[in-house]
Amino acid sequence: MISTVARGRPPAIPARSSSATSGLTTSTRLKTSVLMASSAKVQALVALLVASLAAQAVALPLSSKRQSISALSQSEIATFTPYTHYASAGYCKPATTLAWNCGANCQANPSFVPVASGGDSVVTQFWFVGYDPTLGEVIVSHQGTDPDEILPLLEDADIILEALDPSLFPGVSSSAHVHSGFAGSQSRSASEVLAAVQTALSKFGASKITVTGHSLGAAIGLIDSVFLHLQFPKAAIKFVGYGLPRVGNQEFANYVDSLPISVSHINNKEDLVPILPGRFLGFHHTSGEIHIQDSGAWLSCPGQDNTSDECIVGDVPNIFEGDTSFHDGPYNGVEIGC
C-alpha cells in the first residue's frame, strides 16, 4: 500500500522488469497482506470490498447492460495484433527499440521505423516513438509494470485524484481529475514524446497517431492521448490499451468520451487490474471496453463500466473475484513482456 501522495510531483512508480512475470495469485496476495497488515489496513481492505459490492447494487438495468454488446470477428481481432506487439515492446530497453532489434515484438512489425526512445524504468517508464508505414501511423508506446507493483497503487484508499497540469493540458476543466501517480508518470516523458511525435509527423507526412501500452503504460497512454490531441488537434488519434486500470474521475471519463479520439481498452478474462481503483473512490472508466471471454471471444462493451457479466465489471464484481495471472494475456496469442 502507498501512503497519501502529496500534491506536486508524485513519487516514481516502480517499473516492471524487462522479462515477463506471472506474479502471485490474487488469493495468495490477499492472504499474505491480511497476515502482515495492521488492523487499520485490514479494516480498509474490508471497506474496499464492502464498497465494491455496494457499487453493484446500483448497476444498470439488464436491458442497458446488454445493449449493443457484440462480438468482434476474427478479422477485427487481428487488427489489434500490431498494437499488442507495440505495447509489449514498450517493456524493452530504449537501446533495443531505437535499433528495432527487441526480438519477437520487433519482428512482428518489421517495417516500423523508430524515431526516438527514452526512459530509465526507474523514475521514467520506457517509451518509444516511430512510424509504421504499413498502418500509416505514428506509434507511441509506454512501458507498464508488474501486477505486484501496480496493485498497491490501485488498492490504497488514500489514492489522490488531481486536476491535470494546465501547462500540459490547456483548457481542460479543473474538474477532470486523474490518478496523481499516473499524471506524474505521463508528465515526466511528455516533452520528449511530444518532440518525437512532431518529428515523426513532419518526416513521414503522417496524420495519424496511435498510443498504446499495457497496465501502467496503458494509463500513461490514455493521458498521453489527450495531451497529444491538444497539441495536434487535426491529427487522427487512437488509443489502444491493455489491462487498463481506471485512470480518472467521472468528469475525466466524460471528457475523453467527448473528444475525437478512438479509444479501445482490452481486458483479459478475470484480470483484477481493470476494476481498480474502485468506483467508490471516484474513479470511472472511459467508454471503449473490449472484454476477452474465457472462450476466447472478444466482446465490445458499450458505455462506461458496463456491468453486464460479459464485461469486466460484471465478470469481476469485487477484488476477490479477480486474478492477476490474466493481466499479461494472452491477447490473441500474445503474452505481454520483452
Coordinates of C-alpha atoms in Angstrom, one line a residue:
M1 CA 0.0 0.0 0.0
I2 CA 1.2 3.5 -0.5
S3 CA 0.6 6.5 1.7
T4 CA -1.1 9.6 0.7
V5 CA 0.7 11.3 -2.2
A6 CA 1.5 14.9 -1.7
R7 CA 0.3 17.2 -4.4
G8 CA 3.0 18.3 -6.8
R9 CA 5.4 15.8 -8.4
P10 CA 4.4 12.3 -7.4
P11 CA 6.9 9.7 -6.4
A12 CA 8.2 7.5 -9.2
I13 CA 6.1 4.4 -9.9
P14 CA 8.4 1.3 -9.9
A15 CA 8.8 -0.2 -13.4
R16 CA 8.3 -3.8 -14.4
S17 CA 11.4 -5.8 -15.1
S18 CA 12.1 -6.5 -18.8
S19 CA 11.2 -10.1 -18.5
A20 CA 7.5 -11.2 -18.4
T21 CA 6.4 -12.3 -15.0
S22 CA 3.5 -14.3 -13.8
G23 CA 3.0 -12.7 -10.3
L24 CA 1.3 -14.3 -7.3
T25 CA -2.3 -15.3 -7.5
T26 CA -4.7 -12.8 -6.0
S27 CA -5.8 -15.2 -3.3
T28 CA -2.1 -15.7 -2.2
R29 CA -1.5 -11.9 -2.3
L30 CA -4.6 -11.1 -0.2
K31 CA -3.8 -13.9 2.4
T32 CA -0.3 -12.6 2.8
S33 CA -1.5 -9.0 3.1
V34 CA -4.0 -9.8 5.8
L35 CA -1.4 -11.8 7.8
M36 CA 1.0 -8.9 7.7
A37 CA -1.3 -5.9 7.7
S38 CA -2.2 -3.8 10.8
S39 CA -5.8 -3.8 12.0
A40 CA -6.3 -0.5 10.3
K41 CA -5.2 -1.9 6.9
V42 CA -7.4 -4.9 7.4
Q43 CA -10.4 -2.7 8.1
A44 CA -9.5 -0.6 5.0
L45 CA -9.5 -3.8 2.9
V46 CA -12.8 -4.9 4.2
A47 CA -14.2 -1.4 3.5
L48 CA -12.9 -1.7 0.0
L49 CA -14.8 -5.0 -0.6
V50 CA -18.0 -3.7 1.0
A51 CA -18.0 -0.5 -1.1
S52 CA -17.2 -2.6 -4.2
L53 CA -20.1 -4.8 -3.5
A54 CA -22.4 -1.9 -2.8
A55 CA -21.5 -0.4 -6.1
Q56 CA -23.0 -3.4 -7.8
A57 CA -26.4 -2.6 -6.2
V58 CA -26.7 0.4 -8.4
A59 CA -26.0 -1.5 -11.6
L60 CA -27.6 -0.6 -14.8
P61 CA -30.9 -2.4 -15.8
L62 CA -30.2 -5.5 -17.8
S63 CA -31.5 -4.0 -21.0
S64 CA -29.0 -1.2 -20.7
K65 CA -26.2 -3.5 -19.8
R66 CA -26.9 -5.8 -22.7
Q67 CA -27.5 -3.1 -25.3
S68 CA -25.2 -3.4 -28.3
I69 CA -22.8 -5.9 -26.7
S70 CA -21.3 -7.5 -29.8
A71 CA -18.6 -10.0 -30.7
L72 CA -15.6 -9.0 -32.8
S73 CA -14.9 -11.0 -35.9
Q74 CA -11.6 -12.7 -36.3
S75 CA -10.5 -10.1 -38.8
E76 CA -11.4 -7.3 -36.4
I77 CA -9.4 -9.0 -33.6
A78 CA -6.5 -9.4 -35.9
T79 CA -6.3 -5.6 -36.5
F80 CA -5.3 -5.2 -32.8
T81 CA -2.3 -7.6 -33.1
P82 CA 0.3 -5.0 -34.3
Y83 CA -0.6 -2.7 -31.4
T84 CA -0.4 -5.6 -28.9
H85 CA 3.2 -6.2 -30.0
Y86 CA 3.9 -2.4 -29.8
A87 CA 2.5 -2.4 -26.3
S88 CA 4.6 -5.4 -25.4
A89 CA 7.8 -3.8 -26.9
G90 CA 7.2 -0.9 -24.5
Y91 CA 8.9 -3.1 -21.9
C92 CA 12.1 -3.4 -23.9
K93 CA 15.1 -1.2 -23.2
P94 CA 15.3 2.0 -25.2
A95 CA 18.5 1.0 -27.0
T96 CA 16.8 -2.0 -28.4
T97 CA 13.6 -0.2 -29.5
L98 CA 15.6 2.6 -31.1
A99 CA 17.6 0.0 -33.1
W100 CA 14.3 -2.0 -33.5
N101 CA 16.0 -5.3 -32.6
C102 CA 14.0 -6.2 -29.5
G103 CA 13.2 -9.7 -30.5
A104 CA 9.8 -11.2 -31.3
N105 CA 7.8 -8.0 -30.7
C106 CA 10.0 -6.0 -33.1
Q107 CA 10.0 -8.9 -35.6
A108 CA 6.2 -8.8 -35.6
N109 CA 6.2 -5.2 -37.0
P110 CA 9.2 -5.4 -39.3
S111 CA 8.5 -2.2 -41.3
F112 CA 8.5 0.0 -38.2
V113 CA 10.9 3.0 -38.4
P114 CA 11.9 4.2 -34.9
V115 CA 12.3 7.9 -34.3
A116 CA 13.2 8.2 -30.6
S117 CA 13.1 6.2 -27.3
G118 CA 13.7 7.0 -23.7
G119 CA 13.1 6.4 -20.0
D120 CA 15.1 4.7 -17.4
S121 CA 12.5 2.3 -16.0
V122 CA 13.1 3.8 -12.5
V123 CA 11.9 7.4 -12.5
T124 CA 10.5 7.4 -16.0
Q125 CA 8.9 4.5 -17.7
F126 CA 10.4 3.3 -21.0
W127 CA 8.8 4.8 -24.1
F128 CA 9.4 4.9 -27.9
V129 CA 8.0 6.7 -30.9
G130 CA 8.2 5.8 -34.5
Y131 CA 6.3 5.3 -37.8
D132 CA 4.6 2.3 -39.1
P133 CA 4.3 2.6 -42.9
T134 CA 2.0 -0.4 -43.2
L135 CA -0.5 1.2 -40.9
G136 CA 0.4 4.8 -42.0
E137 CA 0.5 5.8 -38.3
V138 CA 2.9 7.3 -35.8
I139 CA 3.2 4.9 -32.9
V140 CA 3.7 5.9 -29.3
S141 CA 4.3 3.1 -26.7
H142 CA 4.7 3.3 -22.9
Q143 CA 6.2 0.7 -20.6
G144 CA 3.9 -0.8 -18.0
T145 CA 4.7 -2.6 -14.7
D146 CA 4.3 -5.8 -12.8
P147 CA 0.9 -6.6 -11.2
D148 CA 2.7 -7.0 -7.9
E149 CA 3.9 -3.4 -8.2
I150 CA 0.8 -1.7 -9.6
L151 CA -1.8 -3.3 -7.2
P152 CA -0.7 -1.3 -4.1
L153 CA -1.1 1.9 -6.2
L154 CA -4.6 1.0 -7.1
E155 CA -6.0 -0.6 -3.9
D156 CA -4.9 2.1 -1.4
A157 CA -7.9 4.1 -0.1
D158 CA -5.7 7.2 0.2
I159 CA -5.3 7.5 -3.6
I160 CA -5.4 11.1 -4.7
L161 CA -7.3 12.4 -7.7
E162 CA -5.8 15.6 -9.0
A163 CA -6.5 18.1 -11.8
L164 CA -4.5 17.8 -15.0
D165 CA -1.5 20.2 -15.2
P166 CA -2.8 23.2 -17.1
S167 CA 0.6 23.8 -18.7
L168 CA 0.3 20.4 -20.4
F169 CA -3.5 20.3 -20.8
P170 CA -4.6 23.9 -21.5
G171 CA -8.3 24.5 -21.5
V172 CA -9.2 21.2 -19.8
S173 CA -11.7 21.7 -16.9
S174 CA -10.2 21.6 -13.5
S175 CA -13.0 19.2 -12.5
A176 CA -11.5 16.5 -14.7
H177 CA -9.2 14.7 -12.3
V178 CA -6.8 11.8 -12.8
H179 CA -4.7 9.5 -10.5
S180 CA -1.8 11.6 -9.3
G181 CA 0.7 8.9 -9.9
F182 CA -0.4 8.3 -13.4
A183 CA -0.3 12.0 -14.1
G184 CA 3.2 12.3 -12.8
S185 CA 4.4 9.4 -14.9
Q186 CA 3.0 10.9 -18.0
S187 CA 4.4 14.3 -17.3
R188 CA 8.0 13.0 -16.9
S189 CA 8.2 11.9 -20.6
A190 CA 5.7 14.4 -22.1
S191 CA 8.2 16.9 -23.6
E192 CA 10.4 14.2 -25.2
V193 CA 7.4 12.3 -26.5
L194 CA 5.9 15.5 -28.0
A195 CA 9.1 16.3 -29.8
A196 CA 9.5 12.8 -31.2
V197 CA 5.9 12.8 -32.4
Q198 CA 6.3 16.2 -34.1
T199 CA 9.5 14.9 -35.8
A200 CA 7.7 11.7 -37.0
L201 CA 4.6 13.7 -38.3
S202 CA 6.9 16.0 -40.2
K203 CA 9.3 13.5 -41.5
F204 CA 6.8 11.0 -42.8
G205 CA 3.9 13.3 -43.7
A206 CA 1.7 11.4 -41.3
S207 CA -1.7 12.5 -40.0
K208 CA -2.5 9.5 -37.7
I209 CA -1.2 8.9 -34.2
T210 CA -1.8 5.7 -32.2
V211 CA -0.8 5.5 -28.5
T212 CA -0.6 2.1 -26.9
G213 CA 0.6 0.5 -23.6
H214 CA -0.2 -2.2 -21.1
S215 CA -1.1 -1.8 -17.4
L216 CA 0.6 1.4 -16.1
G217 CA 1.7 2.0 -19.7
A218 CA -1.9 2.0 -20.7
A219 CA -2.8 4.5 -18.0
I220 CA 0.1 6.8 -19.2
G221 CA -1.0 6.2 -22.8
L222 CA -4.6 7.3 -22.2
I223 CA -3.5 10.6 -20.6
D224 CA -0.9 11.0 -23.4
S225 CA -3.7 10.6 -26.0
V226 CA -5.4 13.6 -24.5
F227 CA -2.2 15.5 -24.3
L228 CA -1.3 14.8 -28.0
H229 CA -4.8 15.6 -29.2
L230 CA -4.5 19.1 -27.6
Q231 CA -1.1 19.5 -29.3
F232 CA -2.1 18.1 -32.7
P233 CA -5.9 18.8 -32.9
K234 CA -6.0 18.0 -36.7
A235 CA -4.4 14.5 -36.3
A236 CA -6.5 11.4 -36.0
I237 CA -5.6 9.9 -32.7
K238 CA -6.2 6.4 -31.5
F239 CA -5.6 4.8 -28.1
V240 CA -5.3 1.0 -27.7
G241 CA -4.6 -0.1 -24.1
Y242 CA -4.3 -3.5 -22.5
G243 CA -5.2 -4.2 -18.8
L244 CA -6.0 -0.6 -18.3
P245 CA -6.8 0.4 -14.7
R246 CA -9.3 3.2 -14.1
V247 CA -7.4 6.5 -14.7
G248 CA -9.6 9.3 -13.6
N249 CA -13.0 10.5 -12.3
Q250 CA -16.4 10.7 -14.0
E251 CA -15.6 14.2 -15.4
F252 CA -12.3 12.9 -16.9
A253 CA -14.1 9.9 -18.4
N254 CA -16.8 12.1 -19.9
Y255 CA -14.2 14.5 -21.3
V256 CA -12.3 11.7 -23.0
D257 CA -15.5 10.4 -24.4
S258 CA -16.3 13.8 -25.8
L259 CA -13.0 14.0 -27.8
P260 CA -12.5 12.8 -31.3
I261 CA -10.2 10.1 -30.0
S262 CA -10.7 6.4 -30.8
V263 CA -10.4 4.6 -27.5
S264 CA -10.1 0.8 -27.1
H265 CA -9.1 -0.7 -23.8
I266 CA -8.9 -4.5 -23.8
N267 CA -9.4 -6.6 -20.7
N268 CA -8.4 -10.2 -20.5
K269 CA -10.8 -12.6 -18.8
E270 CA -10.9 -12.1 -15.0
D271 CA -7.9 -9.7 -14.8
L272 CA -8.1 -7.8 -11.5
V273 CA -6.3 -4.6 -12.5
P274 CA -9.1 -3.1 -14.8
I275 CA -11.6 -2.9 -11.8
L276 CA -9.2 -0.8 -9.8
P277 CA -9.1 1.8 -8.4
G278 CA -12.7 1.3 -7.2
R279 CA -15.7 3.4 -8.4
F280 CA -16.4 4.2 -4.8
L281 CA -13.2 6.1 -4.7
G282 CA -14.5 8.3 -7.6
F283 CA -12.8 6.5 -10.5
H284 CA -14.5 5.7 -13.7
H285 CA -13.5 4.0 -17.0
T286 CA -14.0 5.7 -20.3
S287 CA -16.0 4.0 -23.0
G288 CA -14.4 1.6 -25.4
E289 CA -14.0 -1.6 -23.4
I290 CA -13.3 -4.8 -25.2
H291 CA -13.5 -7.9 -22.9
I292 CA -11.9 -11.2 -23.8
Q293 CA -14.1 -14.1 -22.6
D294 CA -12.9 -17.4 -21.2
S295 CA -13.9 -18.9 -24.5
G296 CA -11.5 -16.5 -26.3
A297 CA -14.3 -14.4 -27.8
W298 CA -13.7 -10.6 -27.8
L299 CA -16.8 -8.6 -26.9
S300 CA -17.3 -4.9 -27.4
C301 CA -18.9 -3.5 -24.2
P302 CA -20.7 -0.1 -24.8
G303 CA -20.6 2.7 -22.3
Q304 CA -18.6 3.3 -19.2
D305 CA -18.1 0.5 -16.7
N306 CA -20.7 -1.7 -18.3
T307 CA -21.9 -4.0 -15.5
S308 CA -23.0 -6.9 -17.8
D309 CA -21.4 -10.2 -16.7
E310 CA -19.9 -10.3 -20.2
C311 CA -17.9 -7.2 -19.4
I312 CA -15.1 -6.7 -16.8
V313 CA -17.1 -5.0 -14.1
G314 CA -19.8 -7.7 -14.1
D315 CA -17.4 -10.6 -14.6
V316 CA -15.1 -9.3 -11.7
P317 CA -17.6 -7.7 -9.3
N318 CA -15.0 -7.4 -6.4
I319 CA -11.3 -7.8 -5.7
F320 CA -11.7 -11.4 -4.6
E321 CA -13.1 -12.5 -7.9
G322 CA -10.1 -11.2 -9.9
D323 CA -6.8 -12.9 -10.8
T324 CA -3.7 -11.1 -11.9
S325 CA -2.4 -14.1 -13.8
F326 CA -4.6 -12.9 -16.7
H327 CA -3.1 -9.4 -16.7
D328 CA -0.2 -10.2 -19.1
G329 CA -2.5 -12.0 -21.6
P330 CA -2.6 -13.8 -23.8
Y331 CA -4.2 -11.1 -26.0
N332 CA -5.0 -13.1 -29.2
G333 CA -2.0 -15.3 -28.5
V334 CA 0.4 -12.5 -27.5
E335 CA 1.8 -12.5 -23.9
I336 CA 2.9 -9.1 -22.8
G337 CA 6.6 -8.6 -22.0
C338 CA 10.0 -8.2 -23.5

